[in-house]
Coordinates of C-alpha atoms and ligand atoms in Angstrom, one line a residue:
M1 CA 11.3 14.1 3.1
N2 CA 14.3 13.5 0.9
L3 CA 13.9 9.8 0.0
R4 CA 17.3 9.8 -1.8
E5 CA 18.9 10.1 1.6
L6 CA 17.4 6.8 2.6
A7 CA 18.0 5.1 -0.8
P8 CA 20.4 2.1 -0.8
A9 CA 24.0 2.9 0.0
P10 CA 26.0 2.6 -3.3
E11 CA 28.3 0.0 -1.7
S12 CA 25.4 -2.3 -0.7
T13 CA 25.5 -5.7 -2.3
A14 CA 22.4 -6.9 -4.1
I15 CA 22.8 -10.6 -4.2
L16 CA 19.4 -12.2 -4.2
N17 CA 19.5 -15.3 -2.0
L18 CA 16.1 -16.9 -2.6
R19 CA 15.2 -20.4 -1.5
D20 CA 13.2 -22.8 -3.7
S21 CA 10.6 -23.1 -1.1
Y22 CA 9.4 -21.4 2.1
G23 CA 7.4 -22.6 5.0
L24 CA 5.9 -20.5 7.8
Y25 CA 7.9 -18.6 10.4
I26 CA 6.4 -19.2 13.8
D27 CA 8.0 -18.8 17.2
G28 CA 11.4 -17.9 15.8
R29 CA 11.8 -20.9 13.4
W30 CA 10.7 -22.2 10.1
V31 CA 8.0 -24.8 10.2
D32 CA 6.0 -26.8 7.6
A33 CA 2.6 -25.4 6.5
H34 CA -0.4 -27.6 6.6
G35 CA -2.7 -25.8 4.1
G36 CA -0.9 -26.9 0.9
S37 CA 1.4 -24.8 -1.1
M38 CA 1.4 -22.5 -4.2
A39 CA 4.1 -21.0 -6.4
T40 CA 4.6 -17.3 -6.3
I41 CA 5.3 -16.2 -9.9
S42 CA 6.8 -13.3 -11.6
P43 CA 3.9 -11.4 -13.2
A44 CA 6.3 -10.1 -15.9
T45 CA 7.3 -13.6 -17.1
E46 CA 4.8 -15.9 -15.5
K47 CA 7.7 -18.0 -14.3
P48 CA 7.7 -19.5 -10.8
I49 CA 10.0 -17.9 -8.2
A50 CA 9.5 -20.1 -5.2
E51 CA 7.0 -22.6 -3.7
I52 CA 5.2 -21.1 -0.7
G53 CA 3.6 -23.1 2.1
L54 CA 0.1 -22.0 3.0
A55 CA -1.1 -21.8 6.6
N56 CA -4.3 -23.6 7.7
A57 CA -6.3 -22.8 10.8
G58 CA -4.1 -25.0 13.0
D59 CA -1.0 -23.2 11.8
I60 CA -2.6 -19.8 12.6
D61 CA -3.4 -21.1 16.1
L62 CA 0.2 -22.0 16.7
A63 CA 1.3 -18.6 15.4
V64 CA -1.1 -16.7 17.7
K65 CA -0.1 -18.8 20.7
A66 CA 3.6 -18.1 19.9
A67 CA 2.9 -14.4 19.7
R68 CA 0.9 -14.5 23.0
K69 CA 3.8 -16.3 24.7
A70 CA 6.3 -13.8 23.4
Y71 CA 4.1 -10.9 24.5
D72 CA 3.5 -12.2 28.0
T73 CA 7.1 -13.3 28.7
V74 CA 9.3 -11.0 26.8
W75 CA 8.0 -8.1 24.7
S76 CA 5.5 -6.6 27.2
R77 CA 8.2 -6.7 29.9
M78 CA 10.8 -4.9 27.9
S79 CA 11.3 -1.2 28.2
G80 CA 10.4 1.1 25.3
S81 CA 14.0 2.0 24.8
E82 CA 15.0 -1.6 24.4
R83 CA 12.2 -2.2 21.9
G84 CA 13.3 0.9 20.0
K85 CA 16.8 -0.6 19.7
Y86 CA 15.4 -3.6 17.9
L87 CA 13.5 -1.4 15.5
F88 CA 16.5 0.8 14.8
R89 CA 18.5 -2.3 14.0
I90 CA 15.8 -3.6 11.7
A91 CA 15.7 -0.2 9.9
R92 CA 19.5 -0.2 9.4
L93 CA 19.6 -3.8 8.2
L94 CA 16.8 -3.0 5.7
Q95 CA 18.9 -0.1 4.4
E96 CA 21.9 -2.3 4.0
R97 CA 20.0 -4.9 2.1
A98 CA 17.8 -2.4 0.3
R99 CA 18.9 -3.4 -3.2
E100 CA 18.3 -7.0 -2.6
F101 CA 14.8 -6.2 -1.3
A102 CA 14.1 -3.9 -4.2
V103 CA 15.0 -6.6 -6.7
A104 CA 12.9 -9.2 -4.9
E105 CA 9.9 -6.9 -4.7
T106 CA 10.1 -6.0 -8.3
V107 CA 10.3 -9.7 -9.4
D108 CA 7.4 -10.8 -7.1
N109 CA 5.1 -7.8 -7.7
G110 CA 5.9 -6.6 -11.2
K111 CA 6.5 -3.0 -10.3
P112 CA 9.4 -1.1 -11.8
I113 CA 12.8 -1.4 -10.1
R114 CA 13.1 2.4 -10.2
E115 CA 10.1 2.6 -7.8
T116 CA 11.1 -0.2 -5.5
R117 CA 14.7 1.2 -5.3
D118 CA 13.8 4.9 -4.9
I119 CA 10.4 4.8 -3.2
D120 CA 9.2 1.5 -1.7
I121 CA 12.3 0.3 0.1
P122 CA 13.5 3.7 1.3
L123 CA 10.0 4.3 2.7
V124 CA 10.1 0.9 4.4
A125 CA 13.3 1.9 6.2
A126 CA 11.9 5.4 7.0
W127 CA 8.8 3.7 8.6
F128 CA 11.0 1.6 10.9
F129 CA 13.2 4.6 11.8
H130 CA 10.1 6.7 12.6
Y131 CA 8.5 4.1 14.9
A132 CA 11.9 3.2 16.5
G133 CA 11.9 6.8 17.7
W134 CA 8.4 6.4 19.2
A135 CA 9.1 3.3 21.3
D136 CA 10.8 5.0 24.2
K137 CA 8.6 8.1 24.2
L138 CA 5.2 6.7 24.7
D139 CA 5.1 7.3 28.4
F140 CA 5.7 11.0 27.9
A141 CA 3.9 11.8 24.7
G142 CA 0.7 12.9 26.3
L143 CA -1.2 9.8 25.4
G144 CA -2.5 9.2 28.9
T145 CA -0.7 7.6 31.7
N146 CA 0.8 4.2 31.3
P147 CA -0.3 3.4 27.8
R148 CA -0.6 -0.3 27.4
A149 CA -0.1 -2.4 24.3
L150 CA -3.2 -4.3 23.0
G151 CA -1.4 -7.6 23.0
V152 CA -1.4 -9.8 19.9
A153 CA -1.9 -8.0 16.6
G154 CA -3.2 -9.9 13.5
Q155 CA -2.1 -8.1 10.4
I156 CA -3.4 -8.8 6.9
I157 CA -1.9 -7.0 3.9
P158 CA -2.5 -6.7 0.1
W159 CA -0.1 -7.2 -2.8
N160 CA 0.4 -3.6 -4.2
F161 CA 3.1 -2.5 -1.8
P162 CA 4.0 -5.8 -0.1
L163 CA 7.0 -4.8 2.1
L164 CA 5.8 -1.3 2.7
M165 CA 2.4 -2.5 3.9
L166 CA 4.3 -4.8 6.3
A167 CA 6.3 -1.9 7.6
W168 CA 3.2 0.3 8.0
K169 CA 1.8 -2.5 10.2
V170 CA 4.7 -4.2 12.0
A171 CA 6.7 -1.1 12.9
P172 CA 4.1 0.8 15.0
A173 CA 2.8 -2.5 16.5
L174 CA 6.2 -3.4 17.8
A175 CA 7.0 0.1 18.9
A176 CA 3.8 0.1 21.0
G177 CA 4.7 -3.2 22.6
N178 CA 2.5 -5.6 20.7
T179 CA 3.6 -8.9 19.1
V180 CA 2.5 -9.7 15.5
V181 CA 1.1 -12.5 13.3
L182 CA 1.3 -11.2 9.7
K183 CA -0.4 -12.7 6.7
P184 CA 1.0 -11.4 3.4
A185 CA -1.1 -11.5 0.2
E186 CA -1.2 -14.7 -1.9
T187 CA 0.6 -13.3 -4.9
T188 CA 3.4 -11.4 -3.1
P189 CA 4.7 -13.2 0.0
L190 CA 8.4 -13.1 -0.9
T191 CA 9.7 -9.9 0.8
A192 CA 7.7 -10.7 4.0
L193 CA 9.5 -14.1 4.1
M194 CA 12.8 -12.4 3.4
F195 CA 12.0 -10.0 6.3
V196 CA 12.4 -13.0 8.6
D197 CA 16.2 -12.8 8.0
I198 CA 16.2 -9.2 9.0
C199 CA 14.3 -10.1 12.3
E200 CA 16.8 -12.8 13.0
Q201 CA 19.8 -10.6 12.2
A202 CA 18.4 -8.0 14.5
G203 CA 18.1 -10.6 17.2
L204 CA 14.4 -10.1 17.7
P205 CA 13.1 -12.5 20.4
A206 CA 11.3 -15.6 19.1
G207 CA 7.5 -15.2 18.6
V208 CA 7.5 -11.4 18.4
V209 CA 7.0 -11.5 14.6
N210 CA 5.4 -14.5 13.0
I211 CA 4.9 -14.6 9.2
V212 CA 2.2 -16.9 7.9
P213 CA 1.4 -16.8 4.2
G214 CA -1.9 -18.4 3.2
L215 CA -5.2 -18.0 1.5
G216 CA -7.5 -15.2 2.6
E217 CA -10.5 -17.4 3.2
V218 CA -8.4 -19.9 5.2
A219 CA -5.5 -18.3 7.0
G220 CA -6.9 -14.7 6.9
Q221 CA -10.2 -15.9 8.2
A222 CA -8.6 -18.0 10.9
L223 CA -6.6 -15.0 12.1
V224 CA -9.5 -12.7 12.1
T225 CA -11.7 -15.1 14.2
H226 CA -9.0 -16.4 16.5
P227 CA -10.0 -15.7 20.1
G228 CA -6.4 -15.0 21.1
V229 CA -6.0 -11.9 18.8
N230 CA -6.5 -8.5 20.3
K231 CA -6.3 -6.3 17.2
I232 CA -6.8 -6.8 13.5
A233 CA -5.2 -4.4 11.1
F234 CA -6.4 -5.0 7.6
T235 CA -5.5 -3.4 4.3
G236 CA -7.3 -4.7 1.3
S237 CA -10.6 -4.5 -0.6
T238 CA -13.7 -2.9 0.7
S239 CA -15.7 -6.2 0.4
V240 CA -13.2 -8.2 2.5
G241 CA -13.0 -5.3 5.0
R242 CA -16.8 -5.3 5.3
H243 CA -16.7 -9.0 5.9
I244 CA -14.1 -8.6 8.7
A245 CA -16.0 -5.8 10.3
R246 CA -19.1 -8.2 10.4
E247 CA -17.0 -11.0 11.9
L248 CA -15.7 -8.8 14.7
A249 CA -18.9 -6.9 15.5
G250 CA -19.7 -7.2 19.2
T251 CA -16.2 -8.4 20.1
D252 CA -13.6 -6.4 22.0
V253 CA -11.0 -6.8 19.2
A254 CA -9.7 -3.5 18.0
L255 CA -9.9 -3.0 14.3
T256 CA -8.3 -0.7 11.7
L257 CA -9.5 -1.0 8.1
E258 CA -7.6 0.6 5.2
L259 CA -9.7 -0.1 2.1
G260 CA -10.3 1.0 -1.5
G261 CA -10.4 4.4 -3.0
K262 CA -11.3 6.4 -6.1
G263 CA -9.2 9.5 -5.6
A264 CA -10.2 12.8 -7.3
N265 CA -7.4 14.8 -8.8
I266 CA -8.7 18.4 -9.4
V267 CA -7.0 20.8 -11.7
F268 CA -8.1 24.4 -11.8
D269 CA -7.4 26.8 -14.7
D270 CA -4.9 28.8 -12.6
A271 CA -2.8 25.7 -11.9
A272 CA 0.8 25.3 -13.1
I273 CA -0.3 23.2 -16.0
D274 CA 2.9 21.3 -16.8
E275 CA 3.4 20.4 -13.1
A276 CA -0.2 19.3 -12.9
V277 CA 0.3 17.1 -15.9
E278 CA 3.3 15.5 -14.2
G279 CA 1.4 15.1 -11.0
T280 CA -1.5 13.5 -12.8
V281 CA 0.7 11.0 -14.5
N282 CA 2.3 10.1 -11.1
G283 CA -1.1 10.0 -9.5
I284 CA -2.5 7.3 -11.8
F285 CA 0.4 5.5 -13.5
F286 CA 2.7 5.1 -10.5
N287 CA 2.8 1.4 -9.5
Q288 CA 0.6 0.6 -12.6
G289 CA -2.3 2.3 -10.8
H290 CA -2.3 -0.4 -8.1
V291 CA -2.6 2.3 -5.5
C292 CA -5.5 2.6 -3.1
C293 CA -5.1 6.4 -3.1
A294 CA -4.5 6.7 -6.8
G295 CA -5.8 9.8 -8.6
S296 CA -8.0 7.7 -10.8
R297 CA -10.6 10.5 -11.4
L298 CA -9.2 13.6 -13.0
L299 CA -11.5 16.6 -12.7
V300 CA -10.3 19.4 -15.0
Q301 CA -11.8 22.9 -15.2
E302 CA -13.7 23.1 -18.5
N303 CA -11.8 26.0 -20.0
V304 CA -8.4 24.2 -19.8
H305 CA -9.7 20.7 -20.5
D306 CA -8.6 20.4 -24.1
E307 CA -5.2 21.9 -23.6
F308 CA -4.6 19.7 -20.5
V309 CA -5.7 16.5 -22.0
E310 CA -3.6 17.1 -25.1
K311 CA -0.5 17.7 -22.9
L312 CA -1.4 14.7 -20.8
K313 CA -1.6 12.3 -23.7
R314 CA 1.7 13.7 -25.1
R315 CA 3.4 13.0 -21.7
V316 CA 1.8 9.6 -21.3
S317 CA 3.1 8.7 -24.9
T318 CA 6.6 8.9 -23.5
L319 CA 6.0 6.3 -20.8
R320 CA 8.0 3.1 -21.2
V321 CA 6.1 0.0 -20.5
G322 CA 7.9 -3.3 -20.0
D323 CA 10.5 -5.3 -18.1
P324 CA 10.2 -4.1 -14.5
L325 CA 13.9 -4.9 -13.8
D326 CA 15.0 -2.4 -16.5
K327 CA 15.8 0.8 -14.7
N328 CA 14.3 2.8 -17.5
T329 CA 10.8 1.3 -17.2
D330 CA 8.0 3.5 -16.0
V331 CA 5.1 1.1 -16.1
G332 CA 5.6 -2.6 -15.1
A333 CA 3.5 -5.7 -15.2
I334 CA 0.0 -6.0 -13.7
N335 CA 0.3 -8.1 -10.5
S336 CA -1.8 -11.1 -11.5
R337 CA -4.0 -12.5 -14.3
E338 CA -7.0 -12.0 -12.0
Q339 CA -6.3 -8.3 -11.6
L340 CA -5.7 -8.0 -15.3
D341 CA -9.1 -9.5 -16.0
R342 CA -10.7 -7.1 -13.6
I343 CA -9.0 -4.0 -15.1
E344 CA -10.1 -5.2 -18.6
A345 CA -13.7 -5.9 -17.5
I346 CA -14.3 -2.5 -15.9
S347 CA -12.5 -0.7 -18.7
A348 CA -14.7 -2.4 -21.3
T349 CA -17.7 -0.6 -19.8
G350 CA -16.2 2.8 -20.7
E351 CA -17.1 3.2 -24.3
P352 CA -20.6 1.6 -24.2
E353 CA -21.5 4.0 -21.4
G354 CA -20.4 7.0 -23.5
A355 CA -16.7 7.8 -22.8
S356 CA -14.0 8.1 -25.4
R357 CA -11.0 5.8 -24.9
W358 CA -7.4 6.6 -25.6
T359 CA -4.7 3.9 -25.1
L360 CA -1.0 4.3 -25.3
E361 CA 0.3 2.5 -28.4
C362 CA 3.3 0.4 -27.4
A363 CA 4.6 -3.1 -27.6
V364 CA 4.4 -5.3 -24.5
P365 CA 6.1 -8.6 -23.8
K366 CA 4.4 -11.8 -24.9
A367 CA 4.5 -13.5 -21.6
G368 CA 3.3 -11.9 -18.4
F369 CA 0.3 -9.6 -17.5
W370 CA 0.2 -6.2 -19.2
F371 CA -2.2 -3.4 -19.6
R372 CA -1.4 -0.3 -21.6
P373 CA -1.9 3.1 -19.9
T374 CA -5.4 4.2 -20.8
I375 CA -7.3 7.5 -20.6
F376 CA -11.1 7.9 -20.8
T377 CA -12.4 11.4 -21.6
G378 CA -16.1 12.6 -21.6
V379 CA -16.7 10.6 -18.4
S380 CA -19.7 11.4 -16.2
T381 CA -20.1 10.7 -12.5
S382 CA -22.6 7.9 -13.1
N383 CA -20.2 5.9 -15.4
T384 CA -18.9 2.6 -14.0
I385 CA -15.3 3.7 -14.7
A386 CA -15.9 6.8 -12.5
R387 CA -17.4 4.8 -9.6
E388 CA -15.6 1.5 -9.3
E389 CA -12.0 1.2 -8.2
I390 CA -10.2 -0.2 -11.2
F391 CA -6.8 -0.5 -9.4
G392 CA -4.9 -0.3 -12.7
P393 CA -3.4 2.3 -15.1
V394 CA -6.7 3.7 -16.2
L395 CA -7.7 7.4 -15.8
S396 CA -11.2 8.8 -16.1
V397 CA -11.4 12.4 -17.0
L398 CA -14.4 14.6 -16.0
T399 CA -14.9 18.4 -16.2
F400 CA -16.3 21.1 -13.9
R401 CA -16.9 24.8 -14.1
T402 CA -17.0 26.1 -10.5
P403 CA -15.2 25.1 -7.3
Q404 CA -18.6 23.9 -5.9
E405 CA -19.2 21.7 -8.9
A406 CA -15.7 20.2 -8.5
L407 CA -16.4 19.5 -4.8
D408 CA -19.8 17.9 -5.6
K409 CA -18.3 15.7 -8.2
A410 CA -15.3 14.7 -6.2
N411 CA -17.4 13.8 -3.2
N412 CA -19.9 11.9 -5.3
S413 CA -18.2 8.6 -4.6
P414 CA -18.7 5.8 -2.0
Y415 CA -15.0 6.1 -1.2
G416 CA -13.1 8.9 0.7
L417 CA -9.4 8.1 0.8
S418 CA -7.5 10.6 -1.2
A419 CA -7.7 13.8 -3.4
G420 CA -5.4 16.3 -4.9
V421 CA -6.0 20.0 -5.8
W422 CA -3.9 22.0 -8.3
T423 CA -4.3 25.8 -8.0
Q424 CA -2.1 28.7 -7.3
T425 CA -4.8 30.4 -5.3
A426 CA -4.2 29.7 -1.6
S427 CA -7.7 30.5 -0.4
R428 CA -9.2 28.2 -3.0
M429 CA -6.9 25.4 -1.9
L430 CA -8.0 25.8 1.7
T431 CA -11.7 25.8 0.8
M432 CA -11.3 22.7 -1.3
A433 CA -9.3 20.9 1.3
D434 CA -12.0 21.7 3.8
G435 CA -14.8 20.5 1.6
L436 CA -13.3 17.3 0.2
R437 CA -14.4 14.2 2.1
A438 CA -11.0 12.4 1.8
G439 CA -8.5 11.2 4.4
V440 CA -5.7 12.9 2.6
V441 CA -5.7 16.0 0.3
W442 CA -2.5 16.8 -1.6
S443 CA -1.9 20.3 -2.5
N444 CA -0.2 20.8 -5.9
T445 CA 1.2 17.2 -5.8
F446 CA -0.1 13.7 -5.6
N447 CA 0.9 10.3 -4.1
Q448 CA 3.4 11.6 -1.6
F449 CA 4.0 9.5 1.6
D450 CA 5.7 10.2 4.8
P451 CA 5.8 8.2 8.1
T452 CA 4.9 11.3 10.1
S453 CA 1.5 11.8 8.4
P454 CA -1.6 9.9 9.2
F455 CA -3.2 8.0 6.4
G456 CA -6.6 6.5 6.2
G457 CA -10.1 6.9 4.8
Y458 CA -13.7 7.9 5.3
K459 CA -16.8 6.2 4.1
E460 CA -16.1 2.9 2.3
S461 CA -12.4 3.6 2.4
G462 CA -12.3 2.3 6.0
F463 CA -11.5 3.8 9.4
G464 CA -8.6 4.3 11.6
R465 CA -5.3 5.9 10.7
E466 CA -1.8 4.6 10.0
G467 CA 1.3 6.7 10.2
G468 CA 2.6 9.2 12.7
R469 CA 1.1 9.5 16.2
H470 CA -2.2 8.1 15.0
G471 CA -0.5 5.0 13.8
V472 CA 1.1 4.1 17.1
T473 CA -1.9 5.0 19.2
A474 CA -3.9 2.5 17.1
Y475 CA -1.9 -0.2 18.8
L476 CA -2.4 1.1 22.4
A477 CA -5.2 0.2 24.7
A478 CA -5.4 3.9 25.6
G479 CA -5.3 4.9 22.0
G480 CA -8.7 4.5 20.4
A481 CA -8.2 2.2 17.4
R482 CA -11.8 2.8 16.3
Ligands
NAD501 P1 -8.2 -8.4 -0.9 O1 -9.1 -7.8 0.0 O2 -8.6 -9.4 -1.8 O3 -7.0 -9.1 -0.1 C1 -6.3 -8.4 0.9 C2 -5.8 -9.4 1.9 O4 -6.9 -9.9 2.6 C3 -5.0 -10.5 1.4 O5 -3.9 -10.9 2.2 C4 -6.0 -11.7 1.4 O6 -5.5 -12.9 1.4 C5 -6.8 -11.3 2.6 N1 -8.2 -11.9 2.7 C6 -9.0 -12.2 1.6 N2 -10.1 -12.7 2.1 C7 -10.0 -12.7 3.5 C8 -10.9 -13.1 4.5 N3 -12.1 -13.7 4.3 N4 -10.5 -13.0 5.8 C9 -9.3 -12.4 6.1 N5 -8.4 -12.1 5.1 C10 -8.8 -12.2 3.8 O7 -7.5 -7.1 -1.6 P2 -6.3 -7.2 -2.6 O8 -6.9 -7.5 -4.0 O9 -5.2 -8.0 -2.2 O10 -5.8 -5.6 -2.6 C11 -6.4 -4.7 -3.3 C12 -7.3 -3.8 -2.5 O11 -6.6 -3.3 -1.3 C13 -7.8 -2.6 -3.2 O12 -9.2 -2.4 -3.0 C14 -7.0 -1.4 -2.6 O13 -7.6 -0.2 -2.7 C15 -6.8 -1.9 -1.2 N6 -5.7 -1.2 -0.6 C16 -6.0 -0.2 0.4 C17 -4.9 0.5 1.0 C18 -5.2 1.5 2.0 O14 -4.3 1.9 2.7 N7 -6.4 2.0 2.1 C19 -3.6 0.2 0.6 C20 -3.4 -0.8 -0.4 C21 -4.4 -1.5 -0.9

């Protein structure tokens, strides 16, 4: 897919109209939150952007009831083609206001403006366009007769791709005829709250989309355990995913879990080395490595290891770390102090456990949360840095001799979300793709996303798929969410 086609129109205006404070959006209007409030801050400056109201259990109850009423009285009675029109409208409005959303996402999350402008927001629009196209076709798509929506979907998302994760969840849910209560992550609620304007501009009926920022243990927990919710779609850490699965065990609530990962990026000696270097950089330093499917383990064939690592370090030396609003920046700020502490703590185990550490020497701003791109070589599969999801700009390099050894090492992980293979031998590519226990295997590329492709994990990376046909069937009673 050519993302440039979906990039903001040159004439679009990028005036950021932010409020000083935001409440909750329930039943088509802004209401006060009853769980306190917290500032959302810019991780690049630590300055507050806006004060955000936090939902408590009572607020969640109101949101679920509003979603139920909208489902019963409006949304479930509407034809698919009418629902599709709303989704097309939302997609077009997002395109028109793409620059504004790109700036807001960059300020709230810390990721480079080049990425939000050229990747995140164009993909958000692409997701809505894709699922708009599904809405009027569900009766005829061979999914069984009269597919029915599940009802009210509770959706809980993380901070690494805030608006994109909203799109992955809201677009298929609405296309399939569900109504939504969405809880954004604590540190990145801004673009979800701005999305309310888009829903209103699109004329979406009240209660179809409800946005309820709040703490995970309070608002998230209340949403998961609310008896009026028919489906929980969660993207986040494996530990919280496990907790949610336990909470819902034995209930009839449909569940999709998109959890963590420790992607293996495998480079064979017959790969196009320079392209593989580029792909490796994109695989781990894109979005500061805050990517569930990041290629955080690089497996290089032993006979090209030294050449590859040297080229890799040379390329990483050219990365520009700093102000995410500068369009030349490659690596922005770490999303929160908590995440920075986690990255530092796991990285600190690298050298004592026997790996060699290389860190990009560069200046970083005084305020804000920063971590310089880091590469560990001489890593073994038992090292903490090879096993735990760091979720930061940290690459662990391992070696292998044979394809079987590459497979064994790649699969030696509790996670199974993503992998990449670099080789010019087609048969080897196919054998590897077959043997890798990962939900997505990229061939001579990494970190490519498209709304037509299913995405999801095996093992501790979760279950269920988002994207394409699988993504929409996960919101249908006929469609096997588990
Ligand atoms: P997290 O699990 O701490 O939080 C995710 C969301 O869950 C937040 O909105 C949070 O408020 C909420 N939450 C926390 N506790 C809860 C509870 N008890 N009940 C209900 N909701 C609760 O994860 P995070 O730190 O925000 O995100 C990083 C993690 O997300 C990483 O592990 C990453 O791999 C994963 N992730 C996975 C995918 C994927 O598609 N597989 C995509 C992006 C991120």
